[in-house]
Coordinates of C-alpha atoms in Angstrom, one line a residue:
X201 CA -75.9 52.3 27.3
X202 CA -74.6 49.3 25.4
X203 CA -74.6 45.5 26.0
X204 CA -72.0 43.4 24.1
X205 CA -72.4 39.8 22.8
X206 CA -69.3 37.8 23.8
X207 CA -68.3 34.2 23.3
X208 CA -66.1 31.8 21.4
X209 CA -66.3 31.9 17.5
X210 CA -69.2 30.0 16.0
X211 CA -71.4 29.9 19.1
X212 CA -74.2 31.8 17.5
X213 CA -73.5 35.4 18.5
X214 CA -74.1 36.9 15.0
X215 CA -77.2 34.8 14.5
X216 CA -78.6 36.0 17.8
X217 CA -77.6 39.6 16.9
X218 CA -79.5 39.3 13.6
X219 CA -82.6 37.9 15.3
X220 CA -82.5 40.7 18.0
X221 CA -81.9 43.6 15.6
X222 CA -82.8 42.4 12.1
X223 CA -79.5 44.1 11.1
X224 CA -78.3 41.5 8.6
X225 CA -74.8 41.0 10.1
X226 CA -72.6 38.4 8.3
X227 CA -73.2 34.9 9.6
X228 CA -70.7 32.4 8.4
X229 CA -69.5 28.9 9.3
X230 CA -65.9 29.8 10.1
X231 CA -64.1 31.5 12.9
X232 CA -63.8 35.3 13.0
X233 CA -66.5 36.0 10.4
X234 CA -67.1 39.1 12.5
X235 CA -64.0 41.4 12.7
X236 CA -65.4 44.8 13.3
X237 CA -68.3 45.0 15.8
X238 CA -71.8 45.2 14.5
X239 CA -74.0 47.6 16.3
X240 CA -77.8 47.5 16.4
X241 CA -80.8 48.8 18.4
X242 CA -83.3 46.5 20.0
X243 CA -86.8 47.3 21.2
X244 CA -87.5 46.2 24.8
X245 CA -90.9 44.4 24.8
X246 CA -93.1 45.9 27.4
X247 CA -96.8 44.9 27.9
X248 CA -97.4 48.0 29.9
X249 CA -97.6 50.1 26.7
X250 CA -100.7 48.2 25.6
X251 CA -102.1 48.4 29.1
X252 CA -101.9 52.2 29.0
X253 CA -103.3 52.2 25.5
X254 CA -106.5 50.4 26.8
X255 CA -107.5 53.7 28.5
X256 CA -105.6 56.4 26.6
X257 CA -106.1 56.4 22.8
X258 CA -103.0 57.2 20.8
X259 CA -101.5 57.2 17.3
X260 CA -98.5 55.1 18.2
X261 CA -96.7 53.2 20.9
X262 CA -92.9 53.6 21.3
X263 CA -91.0 51.0 23.4
X264 CA -87.7 51.6 25.2
X265 CA -84.6 50.9 23.1
X266 CA -81.3 49.1 23.9
X267 CA -78.0 49.2 21.9
X268 CA -76.4 45.8 21.2
X269 CA -72.9 45.2 20.0
X270 CA -71.9 41.9 18.3
X271 CA -68.2 41.4 19.2
X272 CA -66.0 39.0 17.4
X273 CA -65.3 35.6 19.0
X274 CA -62.5 35.2 21.5
X275 CA -60.1 32.2 21.5
X276 CA -57.6 30.8 24.0
X277 CA -54.7 33.2 24.1
X278 CA -56.8 36.3 23.2
X279 CA -55.3 38.2 26.1
X280 CA -51.9 37.8 24.5
X281 CA -53.2 38.8 21.1
X282 CA -54.2 35.4 19.7
X283 CA -56.9 35.7 17.0
X284 CA -56.8 39.5 17.0
X285 CA -57.6 39.2 20.7
X286 CA -56.3 42.6 21.8
X287 CA -58.6 44.4 19.3
X288 CA -61.6 42.3 20.3
X289 CA -61.0 42.8 24.0
X290 CA -60.9 46.6 23.5
X291 CA -64.4 46.3 22.0
X292 CA -65.6 44.5 25.1
X293 CA -64.1 47.3 27.3
X294 CA -66.4 49.9 25.6
X295 CA -69.7 48.2 26.5
X296 CA -71.6 48.5 29.8
X297 CA -72.6 44.9 30.3
X298 CA -72.0 41.5 28.6
X299 CA -74.3 38.9 27.1
X300 CA -72.1 35.7 27.2
X301 CA -73.4 33.4 24.4
X302 CA -72.5 29.7 25.2
X303 CA -73.0 27.0 22.6
X304 CA -75.3 24.3 23.9
X305 CA -76.1 22.4 20.7
X306 CA -74.0 19.5 19.3
X307 CA -71.4 19.7 16.5
X308 CA -73.4 18.9 13.4
X309 CA -72.4 20.9 10.4
X310 CA -71.3 24.0 12.4
X311 CA -67.6 23.9 13.1
X312 CA -66.4 24.6 16.6
X313 CA -63.0 25.9 17.7
X314 CA -62.6 22.9 20.0
X315 CA -63.0 19.2 19.1
X316 CA -66.2 18.8 21.3
X317 CA -68.9 21.1 22.6
X318 CA -68.3 21.5 26.3
X319 CA -70.0 24.6 27.8
X320 CA -68.0 24.6 31.1
X321 CA -64.7 24.5 29.2
X322 CA -65.9 27.2 26.8
X323 CA -67.0 29.5 29.6
X324 CA -63.7 28.9 31.4
X325 CA -61.8 29.9 28.2
X326 CA -63.6 33.2 27.9
X327 CA -63.4 34.0 31.6
X328 CA -59.7 33.2 31.8
X329 CA -58.9 35.5 28.9
X330 CA -60.9 38.4 30.3
X331 CA -59.3 37.9 33.8
X332 CA -55.8 37.7 32.3
X333 CA -56.4 41.0 30.4
X334 CA -57.8 42.6 33.6
X335 CA -54.8 41.4 35.7
X336 CA -52.4 43.1 33.3
X337 CA -54.4 46.3 33.6
X338 CA -54.6 46.1 37.4
X339 CA -50.9 45.4 37.8
X340 CA -49.9 48.4 35.7
X341 CA -52.2 50.7 37.7
X342 CA -51.0 49.1 40.9
X343 CA -47.4 49.9 40.2
X344 CA -48.3 53.5 39.5
X345 CA -50.3 53.9 42.7
X346 CA -47.6 52.3 44.8
X347 CA -45.0 54.8 43.4
X348 CA -47.4 57.7 44.1
X349 CA -48.0 56.4 47.7
X350 CA -44.3 56.4 48.3
X351 CA -44.2 60.1 47.4
X352 CA -47.0 60.9 49.9
X353 CA -49.6 61.4 47.2
X354 CA -53.0 61.8 48.8
X355 CA -55.4 58.9 48.3
X356 CA -52.7 56.8 46.5
X357 CA -52.4 54.3 49.3
X358 CA -56.2 53.7 49.4
X359 CA -56.2 53.3 45.6
X360 CA -53.3 50.8 45.8
X361 CA -55.2 48.8 48.5
X362 CA -58.3 48.6 46.2
X363 CA -56.2 47.5 43.3
X364 CA -54.5 44.8 45.4
X365 CA -58.0 43.4 46.3
X366 CA -58.8 43.2 42.5
X367 CA -55.5 41.6 41.7
X368 CA -55.9 39.0 44.5
X369 CA -59.4 38.1 43.2
X370 CA -58.2 37.7 39.6
X371 CA -55.2 35.6 40.6
X372 CA -57.6 33.3 42.4
X373 CA -59.7 33.0 39.3
X374 CA -62.6 35.2 40.5
X375 CA -63.9 38.1 38.3
X376 CA -63.8 41.6 39.7
X377 CA -67.6 41.8 39.7
X378 CA -67.5 39.3 42.6
X379 CA -66.1 42.2 44.7
X380 CA -68.4 45.0 43.5
X381 CA -71.2 44.5 46.0
X382 CA -68.8 44.8 49.0
X383 CA -67.2 48.0 47.8
X384 CA -68.2 51.5 48.7
X385 CA -69.8 53.7 46.0
X386 CA -66.6 55.7 45.3
X387 CA -64.6 52.5 45.1
X388 CA -67.0 51.1 42.6
X389 CA -66.6 54.2 40.5
X390 CA -62.8 53.8 40.7
X391 CA -63.0 50.2 39.5
X392 CA -65.4 51.2 36.7
X393 CA -62.9 53.9 35.7
X394 CA -60.3 51.2 34.9
X395 CA -62.6 49.7 32.3
X396 CA -62.1 46.2 33.7
X397 CA -63.7 43.5 31.6
X398 CA -64.7 41.2 34.5
X399 CA -66.2 44.1 36.5
X400 CA -69.1 44.1 34.0
X401 CA -72.3 42.3 34.8
X402 CA -73.1 39.2 32.7
X403 CA -76.2 37.6 31.3
X404 CA -75.7 34.1 30.0
X405 CA -77.5 33.0 26.8
X406 CA -77.5 29.2 26.4
X407 CA -77.8 28.7 22.6
X408 CA -79.7 25.5 22.4
X409 CA -81.1 23.4 19.5
X410 CA -84.7 22.9 18.6
X411 CA -85.0 19.8 20.7
X412 CA -84.2 21.6 23.9
X413 CA -86.0 25.0 23.7
X414 CA -86.5 25.2 27.5
X415 CA -82.8 24.6 28.1
X416 CA -83.2 21.4 30.3
X417 CA -80.6 19.3 28.4
X418 CA -77.2 18.5 29.9
X419 CA -75.3 21.1 27.9
X420 CA -77.7 24.0 29.0
X421 CA -77.7 22.6 32.6
X422 CA -73.9 23.1 32.7
X423 CA -74.5 26.8 31.9
X424 CA -77.2 27.0 34.6
X425 CA -75.0 25.6 37.3
X426 CA -72.2 28.0 36.5
X427 CA -74.5 31.0 36.4
X428 CA -76.2 30.0 39.7
X429 CA -72.8 29.8 41.4
X430 CA -72.1 33.4 40.2
X431 CA -75.6 34.7 41.0
X432 CA -76.2 35.4 37.2
X433 CA -79.2 34.8 35.0
X434 CA -79.5 32.3 32.1
X435 CA -81.8 32.6 29.2
X436 CA -82.1 29.5 26.8
X437 CA -82.4 30.6 23.2
X438 CA -82.4 28.7 20.0
X439 CA -80.8 31.5 17.9
X440 CA -81.4 29.8 14.6
X441 CA -85.1 29.4 15.4
X442 CA -85.4 32.9 16.7
X443 CA -83.8 34.3 13.5
X444 CA -86.4 32.4 11.5
X445 CA -89.2 33.8 13.7
X446 CA -87.8 37.4 13.3
X447 CA -88.0 37.0 9.5
X448 CA -91.8 36.2 9.6
X449 CA -94.4 38.9 9.3
X450 CA -95.7 39.9 12.8
X451 CA -99.1 38.4 12.1
X452 CA -97.6 35.0 11.4
X453 CA -95.4 34.7 14.5
X454 CA -98.1 33.7 17.0
X455 CA -99.0 30.6 15.1
X456 CA -95.4 29.4 14.9
X457 CA -94.9 30.2 18.6
X458 CA -98.0 28.2 19.5
X459 CA -96.7 25.3 17.4
X460 CA -93.4 25.5 19.4
X461 CA -95.2 25.7 22.7
X462 CA -93.7 29.2 23.5
X463 CA -95.7 32.1 25.0
X464 CA -93.3 34.7 23.4
X465 CA -90.0 34.7 21.5
X466 CA -87.1 34.0 23.8
X467 CA -85.5 37.2 22.4
X468 CA -88.1 39.2 24.3
X469 CA -86.7 37.7 27.5
X470 CA -83.1 38.4 26.5
X471 CA -83.9 42.1 25.8
X472 CA -85.7 42.6 29.1
X473 CA -83.0 40.8 31.1
X474 CA -80.3 42.9 29.4
X475 CA -82.2 46.1 30.1
X476 CA -82.4 45.2 33.8
X477 CA -78.8 44.0 33.8
X478 CA -77.8 47.5 32.9
X479 CA -79.7 48.9 35.8
X480 CA -82.3 50.5 33.6
X481 CA -86.0 51.1 34.1
X482 CA -88.8 52.8 32.2
X483 CA -91.2 55.6 32.9
X484 CA -94.0 56.6 30.5
X485 CA -95.6 59.6 28.9
X486 CA -99.0 59.1 27.4
X487 CA -101.1 61.3 25.1
X488 CA -103.0 61.3 21.8
X489 CA -99.8 61.5 19.7
X490 CA -97.9 58.7 21.4
X491 CA -97.4 56.5 24.4
X492 CA -93.7 56.2 25.0
X493 CA -91.4 54.3 27.3
X494 CA -88.4 56.4 28.4
X495 CA -85.2 54.8 29.6
X496 CA -83.5 56.0 32.9
X497 CA -81.1 54.4 35.3
X498 CA -82.6 53.2 38.6
X499 CA -82.5 56.0 41.2
X500 CA -83.0 58.9 38.7
X501 CA -84.5 62.0 40.2
X502 CA -87.4 63.9 38.5
X503 CA -85.5 66.7 36.8
X504 CA -83.1 64.2 35.2
X505 CA -85.9 62.0 34.1
X506 CA -87.5 65.1 32.5
X507 CA -84.2 65.8 30.8
X508 CA -84.3 62.5 29.0
X509 CA -87.3 63.9 27.0
X510 CA -85.7 67.3 26.4
X511 CA -82.8 69.2 28.0
X512 CA -85.2 72.2 28.4
X513 CA -87.4 70.1 30.6
X514 CA -84.6 69.6 33.0
X515 CA -83.3 73.2 33.0
X516 CA -86.7 74.7 33.6
X517 CA -88.2 71.8 35.8
X518 CA -91.0 73.0 38.1
X519 CA -92.7 69.7 39.1
X520 CA -94.0 66.4 37.8
X521 CA -97.5 65.1 38.0
X522 CA -97.1 61.3 38.5
X523 CA -99.2 58.2 38.8
X524 CA -98.5 54.5 38.4
X525 CA -99.9 52.2 35.7
X526 CA -101.6 50.3 38.5
X527 CA -103.7 53.4 39.2
X528 CA -104.7 53.6 35.5
X529 CA -105.7 49.9 35.6
X530 CA -107.9 50.6 38.6
X531 CA -109.5 54.0 37.7
X532 CA -109.4 53.7 33.9
X533 CA -108.7 57.4 33.2
X534 CA -106.4 60.2 34.3
X535 CA -109.4 62.3 35.2
X536 CA -110.6 59.6 37.6
X537 CA -107.1 59.1 39.0
X538 CA -106.9 62.9 39.7
X539 CA -110.4 62.8 41.3
X540 CA -109.4 59.9 43.6
X541 CA -106.3 61.9 44.8
X542 CA -103.9 59.4 43.2
X543 CA -102.3 62.0 40.9
X544 CA -99.2 63.1 42.8
X545 CA -97.3 66.4 42.5
X546 CA -93.6 65.6 42.9
X547 CA -90.6 68.0 43.1
X548 CA -86.9 67.9 42.3
X549 CA -86.0 65.3 44.9
X550 CA -88.5 62.7 43.8
X551 CA -86.9 59.4 42.6
X552 CA -88.7 58.0 39.6
X553 CA -90.0 54.4 40.0
X554 CA -90.4 51.8 37.3
X555 CA -93.8 52.1 35.8
X556 CA -94.5 55.7 36.6
X557 CA -96.5 57.7 34.2
X558 CA -95.6 61.4 34.2
X559 CA -96.6 64.9 33.0
X560 CA -93.9 67.5 33.4
X561 CA -94.4 71.2 34.1
X562 CA -91.4 73.4 33.2
X563 CA -90.5 77.0 32.7

């Protein structure tokens, strides 16, 4: 699953991408420095790996991974093709969720596509272009479903009614995601099948300067107000500073973080929030070779969780022996967990929980 970095040109998307992935994407002080999307893989920081390692010795610890796509900046008129907008919008259509990067640092030497930095206006620009593109998609599909309904095509009337709800929301300036919680599961699947841009969940990153690392200044507060109204999350990040941190040797980072008054890099929070935004969770396997976090969607049953490790595990699944990390912290070994009756034997209908540690038995 992929999360895409979206925003106006020169708001810090590529700098943030570089800091997240150490991928060395082009960062330049002019619009559209990114044309083709850069793709990188990000480790999702998880303290539970170290907690398991306290009691189970291993050769290596492997965190969960997240794919991040750096998408070129959108400008006003993108939905009509301005600034290669159609191409860039198609890149957004392919990702599963959006990280909307909003510039919250003053002009300085970094050019901006607008005369002044105004987060509310910038967010409106992006939202408007995404909604206009979605409205065009919805209206085309709606015309088709209405024609099919007139011929008596089964389910066409229901599909048309769903599309009319989406069109009405977009015409009123509301993203399609504002409807998703009210829809039935099969309706959500239908909406997702359209690839609507505003149906995707959004995490806002307020790209602040070094004087406002906690994001309490007026520019970042504008982003917070907007996100709160939508029920979305905001993470303040100084992308320039995080890029410098990422370039340091791991042993040197704690001292710089301490000097800045930070407990951890802000990018750790971004990665975790993006992981949760995608509806993902981790279960763990632990042994002498490695302790690994495996990525699964919430609600995954045991055989499918096993299949993430290897398809043969899913095909020949017999059962899973499962305990939670909290059990390991209490009993300090798998043998003690088993002796206390906390090692559970789970079958094919078991739904894996975040933080489960598992051994799979398969034929």
